[in-house]
Every structure is written in C-alpha cells, then in structure tokens.
Coordinates of C-alpha atoms in Angstrom, one line a residue:
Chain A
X78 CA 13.7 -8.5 -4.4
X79 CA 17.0 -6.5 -5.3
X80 CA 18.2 -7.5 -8.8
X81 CA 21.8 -7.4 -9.3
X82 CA 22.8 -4.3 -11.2
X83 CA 26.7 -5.5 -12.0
X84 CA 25.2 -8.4 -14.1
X85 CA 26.3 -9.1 -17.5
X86 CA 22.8 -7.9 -18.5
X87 CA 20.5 -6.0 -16.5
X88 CA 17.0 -4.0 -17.1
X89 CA 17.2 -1.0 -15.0
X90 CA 13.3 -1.0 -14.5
X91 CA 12.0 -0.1 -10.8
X92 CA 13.2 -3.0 -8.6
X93 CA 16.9 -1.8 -9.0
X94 CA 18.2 -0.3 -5.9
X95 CA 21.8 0.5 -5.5
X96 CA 24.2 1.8 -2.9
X97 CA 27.1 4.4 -3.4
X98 CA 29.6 1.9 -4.0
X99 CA 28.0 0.1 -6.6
X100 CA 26.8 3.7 -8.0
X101 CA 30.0 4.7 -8.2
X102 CA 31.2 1.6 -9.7
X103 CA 28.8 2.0 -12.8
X104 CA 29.1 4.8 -13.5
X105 CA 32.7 5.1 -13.1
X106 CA 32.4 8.5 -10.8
X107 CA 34.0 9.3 -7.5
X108 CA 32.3 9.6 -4.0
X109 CA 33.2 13.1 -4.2
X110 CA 31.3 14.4 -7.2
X111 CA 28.1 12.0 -6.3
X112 CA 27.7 14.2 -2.9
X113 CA 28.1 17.3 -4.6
X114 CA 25.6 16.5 -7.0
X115 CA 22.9 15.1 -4.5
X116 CA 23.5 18.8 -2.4
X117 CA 23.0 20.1 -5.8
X118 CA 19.8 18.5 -6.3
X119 CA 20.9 16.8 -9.3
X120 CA 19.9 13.2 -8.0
X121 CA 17.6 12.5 -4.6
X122 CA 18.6 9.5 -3.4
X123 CA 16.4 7.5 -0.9
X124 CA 17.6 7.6 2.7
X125 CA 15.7 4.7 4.5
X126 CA 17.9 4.6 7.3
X127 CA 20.0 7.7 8.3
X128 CA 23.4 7.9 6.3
X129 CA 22.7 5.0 4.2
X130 CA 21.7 6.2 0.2
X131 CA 20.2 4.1 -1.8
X132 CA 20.1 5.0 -5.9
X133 CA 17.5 4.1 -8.4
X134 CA 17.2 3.7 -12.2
X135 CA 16.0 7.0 -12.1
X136 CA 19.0 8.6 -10.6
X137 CA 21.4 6.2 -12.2
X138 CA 20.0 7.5 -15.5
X139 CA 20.2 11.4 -14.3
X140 CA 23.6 10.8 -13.0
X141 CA 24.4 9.4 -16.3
X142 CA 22.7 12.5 -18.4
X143 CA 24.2 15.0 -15.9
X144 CA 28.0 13.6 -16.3
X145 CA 27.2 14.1 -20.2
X146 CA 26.4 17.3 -20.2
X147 CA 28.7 18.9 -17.7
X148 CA 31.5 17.4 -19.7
X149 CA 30.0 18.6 -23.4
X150 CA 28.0 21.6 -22.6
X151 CA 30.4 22.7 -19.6
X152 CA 27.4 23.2 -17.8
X153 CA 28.1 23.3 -13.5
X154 CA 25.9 21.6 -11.2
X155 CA 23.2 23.7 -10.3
X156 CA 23.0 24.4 -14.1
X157 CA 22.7 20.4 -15.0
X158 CA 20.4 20.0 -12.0
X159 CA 17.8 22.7 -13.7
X160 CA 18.5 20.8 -17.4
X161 CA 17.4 17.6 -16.2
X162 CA 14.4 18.9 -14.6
X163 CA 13.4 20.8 -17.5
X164 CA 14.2 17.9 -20.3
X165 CA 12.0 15.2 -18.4
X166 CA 9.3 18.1 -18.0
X167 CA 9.8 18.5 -22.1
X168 CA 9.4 14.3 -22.2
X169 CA 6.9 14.6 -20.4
X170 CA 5.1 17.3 -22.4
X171 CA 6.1 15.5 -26.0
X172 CA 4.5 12.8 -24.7
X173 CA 1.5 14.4 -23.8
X174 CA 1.5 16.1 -27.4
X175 CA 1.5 13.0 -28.9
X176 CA -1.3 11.4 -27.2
X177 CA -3.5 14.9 -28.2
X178 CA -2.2 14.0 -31.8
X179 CA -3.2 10.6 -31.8
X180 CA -6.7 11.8 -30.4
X181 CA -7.2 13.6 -33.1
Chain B
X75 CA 38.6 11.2 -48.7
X76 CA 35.7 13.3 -48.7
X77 CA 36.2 17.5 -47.7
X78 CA 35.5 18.9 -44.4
X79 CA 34.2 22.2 -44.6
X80 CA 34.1 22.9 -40.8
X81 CA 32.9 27.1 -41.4
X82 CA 30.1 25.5 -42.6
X83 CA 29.3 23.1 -40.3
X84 CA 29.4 26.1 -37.8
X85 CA 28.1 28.8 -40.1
X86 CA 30.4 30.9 -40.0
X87 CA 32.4 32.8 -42.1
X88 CA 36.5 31.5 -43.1
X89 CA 37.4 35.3 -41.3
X90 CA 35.4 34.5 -38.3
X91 CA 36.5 35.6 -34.9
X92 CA 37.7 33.0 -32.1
X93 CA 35.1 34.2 -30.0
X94 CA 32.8 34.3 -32.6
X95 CA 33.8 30.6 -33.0
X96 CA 33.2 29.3 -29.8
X97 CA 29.8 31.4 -28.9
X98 CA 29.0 29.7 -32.1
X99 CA 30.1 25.7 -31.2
X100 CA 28.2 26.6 -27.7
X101 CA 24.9 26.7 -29.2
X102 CA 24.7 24.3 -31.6
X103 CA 26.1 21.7 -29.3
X104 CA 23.6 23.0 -26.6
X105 CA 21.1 22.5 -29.6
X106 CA 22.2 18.8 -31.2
X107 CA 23.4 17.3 -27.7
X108 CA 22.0 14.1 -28.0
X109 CA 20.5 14.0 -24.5
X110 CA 18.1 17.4 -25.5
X111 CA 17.7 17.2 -28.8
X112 CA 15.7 13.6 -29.8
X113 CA 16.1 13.8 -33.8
X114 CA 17.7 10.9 -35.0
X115 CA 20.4 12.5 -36.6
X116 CA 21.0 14.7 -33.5
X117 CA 24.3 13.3 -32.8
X118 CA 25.8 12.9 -36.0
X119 CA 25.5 16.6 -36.4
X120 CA 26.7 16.9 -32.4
X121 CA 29.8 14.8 -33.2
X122 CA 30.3 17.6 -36.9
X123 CA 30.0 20.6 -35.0
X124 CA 32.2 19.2 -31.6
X125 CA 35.1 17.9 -34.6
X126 CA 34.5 21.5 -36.6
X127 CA 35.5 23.4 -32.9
X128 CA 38.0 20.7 -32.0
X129 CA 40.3 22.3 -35.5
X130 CA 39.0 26.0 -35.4
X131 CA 39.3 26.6 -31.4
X132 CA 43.1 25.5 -32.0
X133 CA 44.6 28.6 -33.7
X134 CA 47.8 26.0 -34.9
X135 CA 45.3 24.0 -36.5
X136 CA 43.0 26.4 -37.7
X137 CA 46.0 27.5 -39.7
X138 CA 47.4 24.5 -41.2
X139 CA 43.3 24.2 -42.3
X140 CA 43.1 27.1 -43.5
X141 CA 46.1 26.7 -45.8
X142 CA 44.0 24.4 -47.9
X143 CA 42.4 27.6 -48.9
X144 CA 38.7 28.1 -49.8
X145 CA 38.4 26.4 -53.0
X146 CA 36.8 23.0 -51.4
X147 CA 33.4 22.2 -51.2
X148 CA 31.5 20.2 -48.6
X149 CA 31.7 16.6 -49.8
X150 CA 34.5 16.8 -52.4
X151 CA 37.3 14.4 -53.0
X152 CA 39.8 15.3 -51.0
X153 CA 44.3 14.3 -50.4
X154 CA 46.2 16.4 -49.0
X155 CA 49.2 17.7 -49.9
X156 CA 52.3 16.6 -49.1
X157 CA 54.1 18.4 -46.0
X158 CA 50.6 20.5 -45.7
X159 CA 51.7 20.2 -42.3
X160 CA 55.0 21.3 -42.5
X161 CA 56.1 25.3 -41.1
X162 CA 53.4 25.1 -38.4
X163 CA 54.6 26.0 -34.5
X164 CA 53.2 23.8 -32.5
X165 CA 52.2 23.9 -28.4
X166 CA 51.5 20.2 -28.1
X167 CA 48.4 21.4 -26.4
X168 CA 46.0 18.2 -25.4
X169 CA 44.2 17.5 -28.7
X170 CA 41.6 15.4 -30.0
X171 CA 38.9 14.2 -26.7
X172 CA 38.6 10.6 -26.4
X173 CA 41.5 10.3 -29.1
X174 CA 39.3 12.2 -31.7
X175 CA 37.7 8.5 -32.2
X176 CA 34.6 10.0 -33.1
X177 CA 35.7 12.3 -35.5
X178 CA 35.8 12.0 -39.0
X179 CA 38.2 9.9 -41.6
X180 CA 39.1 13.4 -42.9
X181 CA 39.7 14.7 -39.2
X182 CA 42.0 11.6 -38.3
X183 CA 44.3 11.6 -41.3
X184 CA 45.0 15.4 -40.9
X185 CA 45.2 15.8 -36.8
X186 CA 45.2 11.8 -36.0
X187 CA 48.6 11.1 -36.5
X188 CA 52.2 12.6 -36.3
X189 CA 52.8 16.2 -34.7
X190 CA 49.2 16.8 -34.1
X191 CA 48.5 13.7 -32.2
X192 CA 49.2 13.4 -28.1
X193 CA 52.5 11.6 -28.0
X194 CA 52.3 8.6 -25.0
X195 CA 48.8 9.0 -23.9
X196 CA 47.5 5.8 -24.8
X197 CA 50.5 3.4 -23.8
X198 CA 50.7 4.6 -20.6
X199 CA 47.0 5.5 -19.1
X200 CA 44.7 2.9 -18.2
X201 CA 41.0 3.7 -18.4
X202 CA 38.0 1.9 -18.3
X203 CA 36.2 2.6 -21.8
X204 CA 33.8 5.2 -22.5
X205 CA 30.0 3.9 -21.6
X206 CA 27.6 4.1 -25.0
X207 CA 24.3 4.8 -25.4
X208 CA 21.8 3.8 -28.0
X209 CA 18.1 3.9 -28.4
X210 CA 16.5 1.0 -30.1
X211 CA 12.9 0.9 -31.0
X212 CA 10.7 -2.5 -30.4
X213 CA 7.3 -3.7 -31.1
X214 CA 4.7 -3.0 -28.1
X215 CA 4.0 -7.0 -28.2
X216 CA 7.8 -7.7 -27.6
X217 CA 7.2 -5.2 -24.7
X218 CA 4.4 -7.3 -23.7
X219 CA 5.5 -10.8 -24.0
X220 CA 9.5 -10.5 -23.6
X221 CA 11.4 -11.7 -26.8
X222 CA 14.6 -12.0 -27.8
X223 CA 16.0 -9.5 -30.4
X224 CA 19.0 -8.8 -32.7
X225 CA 20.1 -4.6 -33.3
X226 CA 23.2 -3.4 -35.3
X227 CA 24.4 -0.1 -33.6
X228 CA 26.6 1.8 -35.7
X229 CA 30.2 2.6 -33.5
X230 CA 32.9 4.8 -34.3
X231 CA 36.4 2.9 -34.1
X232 CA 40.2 3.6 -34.6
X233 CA 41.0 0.7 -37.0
X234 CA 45.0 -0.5 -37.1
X235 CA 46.0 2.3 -39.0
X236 CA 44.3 4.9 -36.9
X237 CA 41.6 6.1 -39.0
X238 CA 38.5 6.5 -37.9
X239 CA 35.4 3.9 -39.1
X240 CA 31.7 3.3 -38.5
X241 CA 31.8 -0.1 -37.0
X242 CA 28.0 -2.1 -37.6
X243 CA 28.1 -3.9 -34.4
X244 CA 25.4 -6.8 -33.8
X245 CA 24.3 -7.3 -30.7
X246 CA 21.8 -9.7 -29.2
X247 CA 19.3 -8.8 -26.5
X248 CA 16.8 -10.4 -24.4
X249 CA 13.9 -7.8 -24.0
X250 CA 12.7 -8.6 -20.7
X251 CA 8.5 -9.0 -20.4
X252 CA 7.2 -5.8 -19.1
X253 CA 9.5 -3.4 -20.3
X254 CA 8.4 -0.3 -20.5
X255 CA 9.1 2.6 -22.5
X256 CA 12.2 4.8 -21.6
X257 CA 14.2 2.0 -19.4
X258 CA 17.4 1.0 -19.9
X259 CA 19.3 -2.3 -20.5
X260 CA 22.5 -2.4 -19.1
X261 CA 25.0 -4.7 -21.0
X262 CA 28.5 -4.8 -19.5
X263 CA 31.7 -4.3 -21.2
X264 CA 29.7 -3.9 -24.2
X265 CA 30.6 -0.4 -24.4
X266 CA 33.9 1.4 -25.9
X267 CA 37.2 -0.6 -25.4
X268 CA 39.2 0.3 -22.5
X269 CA 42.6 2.2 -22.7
X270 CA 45.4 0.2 -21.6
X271 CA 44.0 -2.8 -19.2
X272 CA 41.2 -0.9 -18.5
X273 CA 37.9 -2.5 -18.3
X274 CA 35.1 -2.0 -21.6
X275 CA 32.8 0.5 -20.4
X276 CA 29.0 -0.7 -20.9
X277 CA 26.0 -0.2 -23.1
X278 CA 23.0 0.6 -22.1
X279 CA 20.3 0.7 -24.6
X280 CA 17.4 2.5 -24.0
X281 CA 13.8 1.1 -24.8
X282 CA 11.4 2.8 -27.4
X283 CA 7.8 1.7 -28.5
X284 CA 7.1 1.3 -32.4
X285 CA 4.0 3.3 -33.4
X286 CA 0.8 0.8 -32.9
X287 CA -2.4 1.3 -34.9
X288 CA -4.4 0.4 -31.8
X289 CA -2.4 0.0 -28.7
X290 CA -0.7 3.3 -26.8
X291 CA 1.7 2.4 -23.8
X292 CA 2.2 5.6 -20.6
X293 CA 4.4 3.7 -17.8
X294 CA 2.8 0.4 -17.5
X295 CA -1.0 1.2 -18.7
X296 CA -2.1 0.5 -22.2
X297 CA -4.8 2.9 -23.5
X298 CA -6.8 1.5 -26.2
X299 CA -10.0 4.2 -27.8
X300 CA -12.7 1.4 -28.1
X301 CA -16.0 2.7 -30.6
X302 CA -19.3 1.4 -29.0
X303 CA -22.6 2.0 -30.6
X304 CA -25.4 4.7 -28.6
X305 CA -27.0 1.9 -27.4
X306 CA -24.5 0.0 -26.4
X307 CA -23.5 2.3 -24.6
X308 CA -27.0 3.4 -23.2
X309 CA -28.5 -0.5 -22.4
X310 CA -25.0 -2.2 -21.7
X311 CA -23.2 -4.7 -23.7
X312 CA -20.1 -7.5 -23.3
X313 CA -17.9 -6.6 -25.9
X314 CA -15.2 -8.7 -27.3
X315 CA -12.1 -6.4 -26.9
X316 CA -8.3 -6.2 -28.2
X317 CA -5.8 -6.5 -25.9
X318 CA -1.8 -6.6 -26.2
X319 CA -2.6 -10.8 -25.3
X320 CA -5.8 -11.3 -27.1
X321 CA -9.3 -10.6 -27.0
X322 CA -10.8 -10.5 -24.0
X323 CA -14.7 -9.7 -22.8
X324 CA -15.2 -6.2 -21.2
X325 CA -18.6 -5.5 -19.6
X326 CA -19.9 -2.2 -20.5
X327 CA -22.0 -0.7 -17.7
X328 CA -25.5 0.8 -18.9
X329 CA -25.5 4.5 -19.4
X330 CA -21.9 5.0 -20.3
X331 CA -20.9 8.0 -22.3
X332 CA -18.4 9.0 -25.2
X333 CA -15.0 9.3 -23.1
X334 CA -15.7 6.7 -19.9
X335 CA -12.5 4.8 -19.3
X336 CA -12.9 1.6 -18.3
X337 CA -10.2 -0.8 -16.7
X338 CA -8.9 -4.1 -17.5
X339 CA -6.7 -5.3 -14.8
X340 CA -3.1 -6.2 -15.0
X341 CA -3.7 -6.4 -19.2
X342 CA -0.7 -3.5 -19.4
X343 CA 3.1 -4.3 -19.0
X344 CA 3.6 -6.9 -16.2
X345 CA 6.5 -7.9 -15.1
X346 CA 7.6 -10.0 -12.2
X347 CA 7.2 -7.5 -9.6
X348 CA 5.2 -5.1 -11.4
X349 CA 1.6 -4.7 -13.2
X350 CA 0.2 -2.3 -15.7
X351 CA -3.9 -2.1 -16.7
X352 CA -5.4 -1.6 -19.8
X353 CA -7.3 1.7 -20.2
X354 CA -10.3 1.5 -22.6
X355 CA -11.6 4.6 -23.6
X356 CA -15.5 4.3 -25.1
X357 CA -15.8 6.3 -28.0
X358 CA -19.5 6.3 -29.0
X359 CA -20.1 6.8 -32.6
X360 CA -23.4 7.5 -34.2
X361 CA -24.9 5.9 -37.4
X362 CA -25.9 8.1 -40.2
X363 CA -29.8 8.2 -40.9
X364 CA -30.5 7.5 -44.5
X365 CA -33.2 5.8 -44.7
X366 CA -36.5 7.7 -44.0
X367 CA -37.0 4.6 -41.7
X368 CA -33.7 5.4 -39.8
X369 CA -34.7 9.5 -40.0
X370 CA -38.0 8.5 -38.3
X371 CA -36.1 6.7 -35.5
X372 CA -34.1 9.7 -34.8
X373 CA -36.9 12.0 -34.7
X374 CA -39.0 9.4 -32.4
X375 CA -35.6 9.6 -29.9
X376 CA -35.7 13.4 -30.2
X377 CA -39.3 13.2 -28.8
X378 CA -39.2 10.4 -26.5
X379 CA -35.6 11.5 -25.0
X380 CA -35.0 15.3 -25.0
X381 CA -31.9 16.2 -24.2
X382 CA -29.6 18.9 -24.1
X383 CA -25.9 18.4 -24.4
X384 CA -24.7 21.9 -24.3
X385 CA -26.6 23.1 -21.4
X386 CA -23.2 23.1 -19.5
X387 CA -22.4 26.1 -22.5
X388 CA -25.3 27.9 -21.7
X389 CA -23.1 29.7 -19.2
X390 CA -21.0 31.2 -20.6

C-alpha cells in the first residue's frame, strides 16, 4: 500500500514510494538537477515501467544528504555521489564495530 | 555579549593568508559537516567554523574585526565600540547565508544589521523555509510497541530585534510501531519559517536506538546473546526467553553449540507491512569445578567423551 508522503506526519520506512513530482515537491529541487543527479549515480531510482521513476526513502534521504553537501562542502556531483557511498559504507562499518564491542 | 575569537576557531594565526584561510574552513567543515561527522557537538562546531569564514573570507569585514585588535579572549565580555564600523569601504557583496540565522549573537550584532546586512532581501523574496534535521534517540521498546513521545530540539532564530537565539522548541511525535533505526519522520512545515509567503520547510527527525543491556536491533532483527548450560545445550531444553514483548519459550535442539543462532519469528520490529525476527545467539557457559565431586565429573566427561576442539588448528 503507498502511504502518503505529503502528510502532516509521515515515517519514511520502506513502503514509501514517490514519483518526481512529489520528489521534487519535498525536497524543494528542480526536475533538472534530480536527472543530473540520477546520471551521476547519486540516487537509482526504480524504473518499473519505462520512463516512469519511482523514489524511495532511501533516495529521498540521499537526495537530501547530497543537496547538503554540494551546497556546504562545494562538492559536484560525481564527488557527492562517491561521499554518500563511502559514509553509508562507514555506517555500515560503525555499526559492525559496535556489535564486535558489544561481543566482547 | 560573549567574544568571538574566529583565528581560533580556525587555527590560525591573526596574519594568516586568505588562502590560508579558506584551505583552512575547507577542512574543518569537510571534518564537522554534520552529515559525516556523527559527534554530538559536530554541528555546533560546523555552524563556528562556517560563521569564523563567513567574517575572515570577507577582506571588508575581516578588517573592521580586526580593528578590535588582539587583546580579546575566547569567551570574554564583549561591546563594541561605538562607530567600530565607521571608515570601512564597503562592496555590498551577498553576506550572511540563510540571513546569518545560525550564526552567533556576537556575529549578528556586528554584521546583522546596518551596512553589513543585505538591504531588501527579505521583503521581497519568497522562499519556502529551510528543511531541519534532528536526531532523536528512543528506547528500543518504543521502537517495538509505537509510543507517543515529547523532544525539545534546540533552533537558531532571528528574534524582533534581529539577534540571533537558541529557540527550545517542543515537539510531539508519534513513533510509529516498528520503526527502525536510521528512518526518518517527516513532519511538515515543522521546519525553518518561510521567507516572505513562503511555505515552513519540514523536519524530519531521524530515529536512533538507546543502548539496551540485552536487546541489539540491525534493520528489523533483534539479536539477543542467550547463556545455556553444556548440557543444555548437549540434551536439549525449552528455555524461557526475553524478548522486546515478553518471555517467550524457545526450543533448544540437542547438540547445539556456543554461537548457534536460533530464530524467533516475527519477534523483531513489525510493522504493518513489514516483520523483523529475533536472533538468539546460544552462548554456552561452563561451571567452575570446585568441589572434588564436581572435579571428578569433569574428569569422568574427559574419559567418557574425548574430544578435541582445536583439531581444526592442528593445520596450521
């Protein structure tokens, strides 16, 4: 079932699907600069039917991180694309050190 | 008014270079940006070092800073003197991001107001607000059983008279069951005011667990390190177990070792469309022999169940 992301109050958990429009709506972004950063890699939208996008939490959250940093850390696109790999591969990794640390 | 000494946020030296300056700001915002670095004071020191380059990158306001001279510590007490301002050329280049409104009451009352500040901006421009972000921290049974909590978010604000304060903002939030860790909650038009009619941008608060003596949450799975005894373990056993909704039985299959997992289904974070298992780990722990009674046991095992548990080791 597709939740409504425009809600007054919303969990973005996995059952949120978006399309452009409403992408572009919440994160206050133009069309423009969402295709650029999906050739960049920066977001991978699905494509269940040719031509039509649909966005996730996950990519509404990278989206979000990767307008941050371009605009604070002047970073361009291919650069931001490579950040946000590498900082959920360092969540990932913390996360992973902490579960050793609780082991032990 | 407390002294800004922005060479020292940056590290620098009062004759640095302007290069020097901005190589400088580059890195530590790189370092404190509060989407890479996760220490709880990581933006405070992002929003010093960003308001530190905002006065030293300008060369006009660089030098009406530096005519306070070097006499002023960190911290101090600090008023301005009267026309400090005064016998400064000025470009009217774009100043303060976002109004300076994150900056600092010491920022705001020297570059918030009069020749310093953009003239016109805000009456004419209509933007929605700024989006925020906050992490808030909850207990892993909230996770578990959805509850209704209340946060108080600090937020930086322009008051009437332009300065700049730390707002407590109280908010109340319904944590929905089966949240997991990292998700977001979006709450709209909870965010910074907009500029003009512009529409409040949003919040979105982002979900973290509070550490649990038992209970560890990855995605949707709870792990939980459950001690058995050797012959539990070895002969089987039904074993009342903890989990984030009460004790349940868990059937431990004969011959399990130190390190099986087990699964209890859908006993992680559920939600309506989604489910999560608990993940018990067996740990088996030994008891001590004391006794020459218990000594004697040991040595009877020895004999009537040799065993060697290193003779994966043997090669290498």
């Amino acid at each position: 079932m597709k939740k409504h992301i425009m809600s007054e109050s919303c969990l973005l958990d996995e059952s949120i699907i978006c399309d452009l429009n409403e992408l572009c709506e919440l994160c206050n972004i133009n069309t423009e600069l969402v295709i650029e950063m999906i050739n960049e890699g920066v977001i991978s939208p699905a494509e269940p039917d040719q031509g039509q996008w649909l966005f996730g939490s996950l990519e509404i959250h990278r989206l979000q991180t990767a307008m941050r940093l371009q605009r604070d850390l002047r970073i361009n696109l291919p650069g931001v694309a490579l950040a946000l790999d590498l900082l959920e591969e360092l969540t990932e990794l913390r996360r992973k050190c902490r579960r050793i640390a609780d082991i032990r | 008014m407390e002294y800004k000494d922005y060479y020292k946020t940056l590290g620098l030296a009062r004759d640095a270079s302007q290069d020097e300056i901005k190589r400088t700001y580059r890195k530590l915002a790189r370092k404190y940006h509060p989407d890479i670095n996760k220490a709880a004071d990581a933006e405070q020191k992002f929003k010093e070092v960003g308001e530190a380059y905002e006065v030293l990158s300008d060369p006009e306001k660089r030098a009406a800073y530096d005519k306070f001279g070097s006499n002023w510590q960190q911290g101090q007490d600090f008023k301005p003197p009267p026309n400090w301002d005064a016998g400064f050329e000025f470009s009217g280049a774009d100043f303060g991001r976002e109004g300076g409104a994150d900056f600092s009451d010491f920022f705001s009352q020297l570059f918030g107001g009069g020749k310093f500040r953009q003239s016109g901006h805000y009456q004419t421009f209509h933007g929605r607000g700024q989006d925020q972000h906050a992490r808030v921290v909850i207990p892993l049974t909230d996770a578990w059983h959805g509850s209704s909590r209340t946060f108080t978010l600090n937020r930086p604000e322009v008051d009437d008279s332009g300065h700049v304060i730390n707002k407590q903002h109280t908010i109340n939030v319904n944590i929905p069951e089966g949240v997991t860790e990292g998700q977001r909650i979006r709450l709209k038009g909870q965010g910074m005011a907009g500029t003009g009619q512009g529409a409040n941008g949003d919040l979105y608060l982002e979900i973290g667990f509070e550490e649990h003596p038992l209970f560890h949450a990855e995605k949707r799975n709870i792990h939980l390190v459950l001690p058995v005894t050797p012959w539990e373990a070895a002969l089987g056993a039904t074993i009342e177990t903890p989990t984030l909704g009460g004790r349940v039985k868990l059937k431990i299959p004969a011959g399990s070792q130190s390190g099986s997992r087990l699964r209890l289904k859908n006993r992680g974070l559920c939600s309506a469309g989604q489910s999560g298992d608990q993940i018990v780990t067996l740990k088996i722990v030994a008891p001590k022999a004391e006794t020459p009674e218990q000594k004697e046991l040991y040595q009877q095992m020895a004999k009537l169940m040799p065993m060697d548990p290193r003779a994966e080791l043997e090669r290498y």
